[in-house]
Short mmCIF file of C-alpha atoms in Angstrom, two decimals:
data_model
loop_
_atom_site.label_atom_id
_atom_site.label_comp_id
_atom_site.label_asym_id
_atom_site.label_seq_id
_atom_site.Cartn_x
_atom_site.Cartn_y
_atom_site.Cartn_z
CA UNK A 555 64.27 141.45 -51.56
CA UNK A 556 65.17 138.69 -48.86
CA UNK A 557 68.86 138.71 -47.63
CA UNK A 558 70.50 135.96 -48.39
CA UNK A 559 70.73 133.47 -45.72
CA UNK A 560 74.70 133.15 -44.49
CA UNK A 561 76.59 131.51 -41.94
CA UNK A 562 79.34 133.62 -42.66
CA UNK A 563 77.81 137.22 -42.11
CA UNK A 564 76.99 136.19 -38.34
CA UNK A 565 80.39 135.46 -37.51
CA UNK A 566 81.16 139.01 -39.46
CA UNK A 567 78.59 140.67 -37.65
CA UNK A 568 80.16 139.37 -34.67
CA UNK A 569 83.52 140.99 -32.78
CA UNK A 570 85.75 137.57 -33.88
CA UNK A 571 85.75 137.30 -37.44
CA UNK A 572 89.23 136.51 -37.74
CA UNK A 573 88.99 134.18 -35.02
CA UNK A 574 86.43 132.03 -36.67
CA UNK A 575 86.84 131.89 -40.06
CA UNK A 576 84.83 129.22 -40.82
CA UNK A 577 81.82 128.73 -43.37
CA UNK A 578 79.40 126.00 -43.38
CA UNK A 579 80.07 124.24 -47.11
CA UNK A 580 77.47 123.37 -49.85
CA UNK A 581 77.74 119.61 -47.69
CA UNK A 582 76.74 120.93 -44.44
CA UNK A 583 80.29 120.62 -42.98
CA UNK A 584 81.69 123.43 -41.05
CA UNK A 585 85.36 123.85 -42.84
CA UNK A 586 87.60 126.99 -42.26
CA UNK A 587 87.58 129.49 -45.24
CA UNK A 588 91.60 129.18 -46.13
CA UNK A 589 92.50 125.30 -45.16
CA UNK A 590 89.11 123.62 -45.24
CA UNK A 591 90.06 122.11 -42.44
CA UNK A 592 87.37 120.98 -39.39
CA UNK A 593 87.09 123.20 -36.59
CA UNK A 594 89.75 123.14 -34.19
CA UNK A 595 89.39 124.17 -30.10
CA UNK A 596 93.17 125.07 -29.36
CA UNK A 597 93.16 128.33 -31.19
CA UNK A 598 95.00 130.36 -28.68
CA UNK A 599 98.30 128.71 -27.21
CA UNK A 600 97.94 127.42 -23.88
CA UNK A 601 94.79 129.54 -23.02
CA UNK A 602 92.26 127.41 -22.21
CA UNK A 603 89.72 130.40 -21.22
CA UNK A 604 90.28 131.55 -24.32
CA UNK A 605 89.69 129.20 -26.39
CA UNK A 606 86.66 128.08 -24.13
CA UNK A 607 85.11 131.51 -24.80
CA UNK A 608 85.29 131.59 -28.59
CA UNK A 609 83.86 127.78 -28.75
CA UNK A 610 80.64 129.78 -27.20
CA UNK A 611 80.60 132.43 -29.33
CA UNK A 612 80.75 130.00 -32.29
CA UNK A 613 78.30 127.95 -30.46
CA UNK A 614 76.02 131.41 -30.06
CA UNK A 615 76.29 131.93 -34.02
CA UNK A 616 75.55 128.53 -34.52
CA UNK A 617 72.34 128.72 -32.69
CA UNK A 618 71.18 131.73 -34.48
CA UNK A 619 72.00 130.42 -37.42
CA UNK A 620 70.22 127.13 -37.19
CA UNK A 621 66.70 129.42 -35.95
CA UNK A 622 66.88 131.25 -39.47
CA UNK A 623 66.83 128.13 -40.92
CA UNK A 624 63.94 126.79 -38.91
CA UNK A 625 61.89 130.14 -40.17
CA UNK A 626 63.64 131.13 -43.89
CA UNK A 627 63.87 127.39 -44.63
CA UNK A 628 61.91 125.08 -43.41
CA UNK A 629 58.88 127.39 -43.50
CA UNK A 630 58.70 127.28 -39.30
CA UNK A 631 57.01 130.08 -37.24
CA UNK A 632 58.36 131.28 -33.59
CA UNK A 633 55.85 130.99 -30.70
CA UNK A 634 56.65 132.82 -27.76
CA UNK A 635 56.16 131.82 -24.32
CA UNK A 636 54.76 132.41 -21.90
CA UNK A 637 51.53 133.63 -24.16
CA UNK A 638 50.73 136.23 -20.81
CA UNK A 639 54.09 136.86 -20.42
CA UNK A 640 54.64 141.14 -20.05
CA UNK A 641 56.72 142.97 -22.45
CA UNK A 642 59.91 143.16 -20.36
CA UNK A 643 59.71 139.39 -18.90
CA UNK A 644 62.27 136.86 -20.01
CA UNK A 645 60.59 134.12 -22.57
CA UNK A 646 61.39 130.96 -23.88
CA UNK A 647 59.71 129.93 -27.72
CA UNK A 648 59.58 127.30 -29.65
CA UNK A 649 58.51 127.06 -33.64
CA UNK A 650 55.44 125.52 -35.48
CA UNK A 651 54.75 124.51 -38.53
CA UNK A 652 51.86 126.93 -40.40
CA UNK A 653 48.52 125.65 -39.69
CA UNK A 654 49.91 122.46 -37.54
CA UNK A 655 47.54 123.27 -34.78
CA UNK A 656 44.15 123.64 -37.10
CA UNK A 657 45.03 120.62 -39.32
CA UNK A 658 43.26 117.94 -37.88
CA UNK A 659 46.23 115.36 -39.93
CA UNK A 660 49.11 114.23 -38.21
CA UNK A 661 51.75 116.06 -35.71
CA UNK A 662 55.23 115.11 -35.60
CA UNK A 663 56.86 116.69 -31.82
CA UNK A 664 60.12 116.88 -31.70
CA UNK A 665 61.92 116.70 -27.86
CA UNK A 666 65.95 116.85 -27.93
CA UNK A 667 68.74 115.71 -25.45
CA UNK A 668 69.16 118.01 -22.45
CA UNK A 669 72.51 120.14 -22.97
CA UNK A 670 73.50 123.88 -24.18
CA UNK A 671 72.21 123.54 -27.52
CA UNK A 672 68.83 124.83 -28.50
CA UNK A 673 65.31 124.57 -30.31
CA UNK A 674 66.26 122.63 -34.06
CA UNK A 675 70.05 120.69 -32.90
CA UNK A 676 70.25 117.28 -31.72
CA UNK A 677 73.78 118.65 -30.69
CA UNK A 678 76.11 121.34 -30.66
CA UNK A 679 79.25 119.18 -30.69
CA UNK A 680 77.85 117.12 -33.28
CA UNK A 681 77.29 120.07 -36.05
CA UNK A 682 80.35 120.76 -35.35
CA UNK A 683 82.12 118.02 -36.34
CA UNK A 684 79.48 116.23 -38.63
CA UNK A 685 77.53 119.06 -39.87
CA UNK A 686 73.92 119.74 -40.23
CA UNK A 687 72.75 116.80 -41.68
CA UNK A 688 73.72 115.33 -38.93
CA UNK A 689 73.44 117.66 -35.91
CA UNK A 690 70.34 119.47 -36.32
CA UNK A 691 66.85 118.38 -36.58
CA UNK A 692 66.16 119.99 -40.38
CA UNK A 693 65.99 116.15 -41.89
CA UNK A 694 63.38 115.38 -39.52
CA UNK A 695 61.56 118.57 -40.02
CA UNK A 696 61.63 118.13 -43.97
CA UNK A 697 60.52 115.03 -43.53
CA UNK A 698 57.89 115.43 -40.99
CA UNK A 699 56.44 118.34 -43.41
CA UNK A 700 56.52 116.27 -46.50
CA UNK A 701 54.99 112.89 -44.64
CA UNK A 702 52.48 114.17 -41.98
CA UNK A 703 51.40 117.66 -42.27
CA UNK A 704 52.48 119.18 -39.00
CA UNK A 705 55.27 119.91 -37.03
CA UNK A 706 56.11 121.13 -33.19
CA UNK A 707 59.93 121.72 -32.39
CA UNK A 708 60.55 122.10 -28.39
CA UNK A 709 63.28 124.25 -27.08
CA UNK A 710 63.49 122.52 -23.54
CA UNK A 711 66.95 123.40 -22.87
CA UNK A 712 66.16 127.35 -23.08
CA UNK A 713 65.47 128.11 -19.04
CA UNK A 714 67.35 130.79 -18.44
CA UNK A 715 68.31 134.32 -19.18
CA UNK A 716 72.02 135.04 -18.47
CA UNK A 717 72.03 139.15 -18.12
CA UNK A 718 76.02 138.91 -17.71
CA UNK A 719 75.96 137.01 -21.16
CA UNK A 720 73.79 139.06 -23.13
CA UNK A 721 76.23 141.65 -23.58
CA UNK A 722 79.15 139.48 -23.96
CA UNK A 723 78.16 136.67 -26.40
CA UNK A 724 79.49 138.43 -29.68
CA UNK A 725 83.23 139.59 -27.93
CA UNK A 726 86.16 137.72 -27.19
CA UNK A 727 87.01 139.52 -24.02
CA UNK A 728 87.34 138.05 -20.92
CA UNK A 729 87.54 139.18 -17.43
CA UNK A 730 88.62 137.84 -14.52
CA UNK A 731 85.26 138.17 -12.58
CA UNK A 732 83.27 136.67 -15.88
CA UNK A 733 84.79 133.05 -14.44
CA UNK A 734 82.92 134.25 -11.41
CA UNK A 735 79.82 132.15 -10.86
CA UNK A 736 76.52 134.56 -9.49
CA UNK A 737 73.41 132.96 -9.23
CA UNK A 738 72.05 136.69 -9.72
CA UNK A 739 73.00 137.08 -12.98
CA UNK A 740 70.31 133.93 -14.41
CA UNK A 741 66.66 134.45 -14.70
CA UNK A 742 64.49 131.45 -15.28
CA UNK A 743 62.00 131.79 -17.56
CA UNK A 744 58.22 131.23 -16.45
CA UNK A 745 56.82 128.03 -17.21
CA UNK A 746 59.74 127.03 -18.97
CA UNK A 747 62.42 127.15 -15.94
CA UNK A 748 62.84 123.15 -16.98
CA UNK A 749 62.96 120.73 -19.95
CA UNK A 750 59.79 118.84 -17.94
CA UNK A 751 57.98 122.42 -17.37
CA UNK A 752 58.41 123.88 -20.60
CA UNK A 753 57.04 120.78 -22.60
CA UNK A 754 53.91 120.11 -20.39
CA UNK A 755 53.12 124.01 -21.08
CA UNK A 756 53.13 123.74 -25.06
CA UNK A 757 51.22 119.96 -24.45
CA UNK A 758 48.19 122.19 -22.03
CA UNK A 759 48.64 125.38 -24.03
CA UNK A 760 48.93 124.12 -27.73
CA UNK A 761 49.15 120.44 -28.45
CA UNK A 762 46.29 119.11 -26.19
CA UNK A 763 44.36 122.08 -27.62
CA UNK A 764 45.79 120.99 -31.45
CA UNK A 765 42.87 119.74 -34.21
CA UNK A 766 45.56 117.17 -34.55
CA UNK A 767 44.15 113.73 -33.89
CA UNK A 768 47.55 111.90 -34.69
CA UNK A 769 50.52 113.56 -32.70
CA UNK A 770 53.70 111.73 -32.60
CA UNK A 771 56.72 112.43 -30.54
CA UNK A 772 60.55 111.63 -31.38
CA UNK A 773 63.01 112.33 -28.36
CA UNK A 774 66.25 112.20 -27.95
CA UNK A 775 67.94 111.34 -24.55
CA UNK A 776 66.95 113.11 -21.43
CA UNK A 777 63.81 114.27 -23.86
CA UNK A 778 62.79 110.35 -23.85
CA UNK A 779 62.65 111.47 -19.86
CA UNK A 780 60.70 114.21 -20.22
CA UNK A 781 58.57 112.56 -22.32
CA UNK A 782 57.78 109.45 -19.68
CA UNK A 783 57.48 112.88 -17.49
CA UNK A 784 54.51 114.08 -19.42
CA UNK A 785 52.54 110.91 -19.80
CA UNK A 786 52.65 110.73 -16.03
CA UNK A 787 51.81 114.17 -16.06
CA UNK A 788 49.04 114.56 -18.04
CA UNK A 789 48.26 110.21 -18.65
CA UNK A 790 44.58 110.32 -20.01
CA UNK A 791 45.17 112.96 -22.69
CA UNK A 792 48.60 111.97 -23.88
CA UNK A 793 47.29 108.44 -23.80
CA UNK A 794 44.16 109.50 -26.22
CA UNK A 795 46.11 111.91 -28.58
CA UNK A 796 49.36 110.49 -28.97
CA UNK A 797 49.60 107.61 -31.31
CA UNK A 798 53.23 106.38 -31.28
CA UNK A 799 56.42 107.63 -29.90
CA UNK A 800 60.17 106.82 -31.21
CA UNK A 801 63.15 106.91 -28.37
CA UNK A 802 66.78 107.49 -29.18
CA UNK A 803 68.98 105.98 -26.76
CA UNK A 804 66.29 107.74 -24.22
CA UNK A 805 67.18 108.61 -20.16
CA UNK A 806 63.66 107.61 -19.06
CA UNK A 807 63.48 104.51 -16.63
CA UNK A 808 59.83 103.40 -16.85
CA UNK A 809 60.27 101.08 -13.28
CA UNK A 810 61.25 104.41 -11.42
CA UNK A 811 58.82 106.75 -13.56
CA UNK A 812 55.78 105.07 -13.49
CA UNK A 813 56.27 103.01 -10.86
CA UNK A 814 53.06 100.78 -9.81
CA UNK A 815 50.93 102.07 -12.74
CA UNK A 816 50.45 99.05 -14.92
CA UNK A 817 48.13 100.78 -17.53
CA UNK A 818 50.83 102.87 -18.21
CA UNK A 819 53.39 100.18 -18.41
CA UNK A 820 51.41 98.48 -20.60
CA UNK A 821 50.62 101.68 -23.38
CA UNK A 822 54.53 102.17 -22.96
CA UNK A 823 55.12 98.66 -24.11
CA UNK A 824 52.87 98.91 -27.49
CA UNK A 825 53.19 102.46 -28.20
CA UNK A 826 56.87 103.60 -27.85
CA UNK A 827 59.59 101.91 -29.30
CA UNK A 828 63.65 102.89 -28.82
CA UNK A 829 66.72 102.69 -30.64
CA UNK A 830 69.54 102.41 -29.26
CA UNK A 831 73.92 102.68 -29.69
CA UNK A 832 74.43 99.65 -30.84
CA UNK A 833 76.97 97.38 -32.97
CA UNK A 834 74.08 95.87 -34.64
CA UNK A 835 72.73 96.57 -37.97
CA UNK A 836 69.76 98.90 -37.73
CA UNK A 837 66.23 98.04 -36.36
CA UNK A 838 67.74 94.74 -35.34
CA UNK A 839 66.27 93.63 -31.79
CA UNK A 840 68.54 93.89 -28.75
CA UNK A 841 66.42 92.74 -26.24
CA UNK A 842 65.67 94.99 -23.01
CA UNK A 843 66.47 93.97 -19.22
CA UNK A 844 63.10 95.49 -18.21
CA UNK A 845 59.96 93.52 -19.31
CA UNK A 846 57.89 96.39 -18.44
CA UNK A 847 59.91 98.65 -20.95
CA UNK A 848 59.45 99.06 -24.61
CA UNK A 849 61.08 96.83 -27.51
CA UNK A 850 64.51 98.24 -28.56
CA UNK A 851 65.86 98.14 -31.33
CA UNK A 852 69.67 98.96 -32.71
CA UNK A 853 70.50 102.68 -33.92
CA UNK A 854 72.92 101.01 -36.55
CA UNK A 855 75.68 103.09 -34.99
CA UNK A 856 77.63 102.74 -31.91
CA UNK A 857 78.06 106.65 -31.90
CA UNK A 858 75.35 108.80 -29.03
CA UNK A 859 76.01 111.43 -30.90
CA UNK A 860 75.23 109.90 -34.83
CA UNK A 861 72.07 107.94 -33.36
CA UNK A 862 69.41 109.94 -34.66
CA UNK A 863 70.79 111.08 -37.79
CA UNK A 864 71.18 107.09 -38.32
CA UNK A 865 68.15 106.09 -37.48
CA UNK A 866 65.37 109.12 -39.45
CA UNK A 867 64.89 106.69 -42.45
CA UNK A 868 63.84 103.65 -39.70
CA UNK A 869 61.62 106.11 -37.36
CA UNK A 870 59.97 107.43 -39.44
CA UNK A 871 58.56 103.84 -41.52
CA UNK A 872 58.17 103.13 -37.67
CA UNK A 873 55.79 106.12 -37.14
CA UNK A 874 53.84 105.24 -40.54
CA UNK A 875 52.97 101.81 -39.73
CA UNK A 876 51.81 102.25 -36.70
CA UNK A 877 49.61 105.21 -37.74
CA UNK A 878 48.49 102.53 -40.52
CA UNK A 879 47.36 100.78 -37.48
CA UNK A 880 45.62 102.74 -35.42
CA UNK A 881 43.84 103.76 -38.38
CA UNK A 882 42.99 100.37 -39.09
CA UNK A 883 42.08 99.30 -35.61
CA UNK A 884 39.76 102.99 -35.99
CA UNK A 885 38.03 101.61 -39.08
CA UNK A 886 37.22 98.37 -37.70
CA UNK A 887 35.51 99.72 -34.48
CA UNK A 888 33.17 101.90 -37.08
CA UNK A 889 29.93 101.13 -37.37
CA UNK A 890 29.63 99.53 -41.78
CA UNK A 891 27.50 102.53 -43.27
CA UNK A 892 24.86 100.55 -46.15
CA UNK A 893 22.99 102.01 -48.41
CA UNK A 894 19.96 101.88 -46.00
CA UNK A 895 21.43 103.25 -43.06
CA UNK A 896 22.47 106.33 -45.07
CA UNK A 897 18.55 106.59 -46.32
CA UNK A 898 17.54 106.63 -42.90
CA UNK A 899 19.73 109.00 -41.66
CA UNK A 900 18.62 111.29 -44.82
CA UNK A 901 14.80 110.49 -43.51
CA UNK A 902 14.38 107.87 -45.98
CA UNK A 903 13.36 109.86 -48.65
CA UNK A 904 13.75 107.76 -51.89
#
């Protein structure tokens, strides 16, 4: 029988369940088990390191938390990387949808903000505080799944092995030489030592490869950068496969990026639109200072950290249309079949 999926028997499992007694509730929201009160920092009285050290653990049980339900929940499967990595190397993964790579339908690629949160959050601080909904990327999964088929979601932020941290993540303790920074103690990971190198490897390794003629990607901040990154990267084949792309309040600066490439420029311009913080209602215009950018649009929040929670409904009617499109624009380049075209083709046999 499967064990029950539960928030609350990671922290349990942990070394601080007294110090986090908090349970995610039937809303998403991360409320303390006695006071259902938010989370609050300033647990220990005027000890900062403290305090500092059991936001990470609860940021560590988060994170684990949020990959069971990527697998138990949304159906998603882990891919290691590097695929030639040795037994005892550090790896990065990242999770797939079944059969996303053989369908030939549409992908959906998912590429967050660059910070210490990992594969499935849009923030750390944000599920905190808003909850899941509203933090992680599960909405946009579901509805990826249920709309197109497919589904890649990146884990750009995961570079590094921290040996020192590995034995220290589920404890409370602190020493005095753990404030200590040594380089020594991180390992990057191979092809995955950077948000840029980690999502050109799955683009060379799995999505170029991908039956997939429809792929999609939805970033988030600095992951509108590494997107821009990639086209420049890799410009023919992301230019052929990728239909549409949706920005949320990206990092990428197309004059600096692409420079004098005006091909580029000009697929930016008609296939990538952003949303951005803004005190405008949703999807209305709000002009951009760069003509060679892409049309922006409002978020329909003034919150960075709320913008793409606020704007799934309007991305995704975004992605569909312009998929209608493309289709469209495929159709009419196809040559009309008639009924004597398809007799000759047979041999002309009636």
């Amino acid at each position: 029988m499967e064990q029950e999926l539960s928030f609350r028997k990671l922290v349990e499992s942990s070394e601080c369940p007294e110090q986090l007694k908090y349970d995610f509730n039937k809303n998403g929201e991360l409320k303390h088990l006695d006071t259902n009160e938010p989370f609050v920092f300033n647990y220990y009285k005027n000890a900062h390191e403290s305090n500092h050290k059991r936001y990470q653990v609860l940021g560590h049980l988060i994170t684990q938390y949020v990959y069971e339900l990527l697998e138990r929940v949304c159906k998603l499967q882990k891919v290691h990387i590097p695929t030639d990595a040795t037994e005892d190397e550090p790896r990065s993964f990242f999770f797939v949808s079944e059969k996303a790579l053989t369908n030939s339908s549409s992908l959906i690629v998912l590429l967050q903000d660059r910070g210490v949160f990992r594969a499935g959050q849009w923030g750390l601080k944000t599920i905190i505080h808003e909850g899941l909904d509203h933090g992680t990327q599960i909405p946009f999964i579901k509805t990826a799944l249920q709309c197109y088929g497919g589904v890649i979601v990146l884990n750009p932020n995961d570079n590094f092995i921290d040996l020192k941290m590995e034995d220290e993540w589920l404890s409370l303790s602190t020493k005095e030489e753990s404030s200590t920074v040594n380089s020594s103690w991180w390992i990057p990971k191979r092809c995955s030592s950077s948000s840029e190198e980690h999502t050109i490897y799955i683009w060379d390794n799995f999505i170029s490869k991908s039956a997939a003629k429809n792929v999609a990607f939805i970033a988030h901040g600095y992951g509108g950068l590494v997107f821009i990154n990639l086209l420049i990267q890799r410009t023919w084949e992301v230019m052929n496969k990728v239909y549409s792309v949706a920005l949320i309040d990206s990092m990428h600066h197309t004059l600096h990026q692409v420079k004098n490439n005006p091909q580029v420029q000009e697929w930016i311009q008609k296939h990538c639109r952003e949303w951005v913080t803004n005190s405008k209602p949703l999807d209305r215009p709000t002009g951009s200072l760069v003509k060679v950018d892409c049309p922006t649009v409002s978020a329909g929040t003034e919150k960075y950290s709320l913008a793409p929670s606020s704007t799934l409904q309007a991305i995704f009617k975004y992605l569909k249309s312009t998929l209608k499109a493309k289709n469209t624009v495929t159709l009419s380049r196809s040559p009309i079949v008639t009924r004597s075209s398809k007799n000759k083709k047979r041999g002309n046999t009636c």
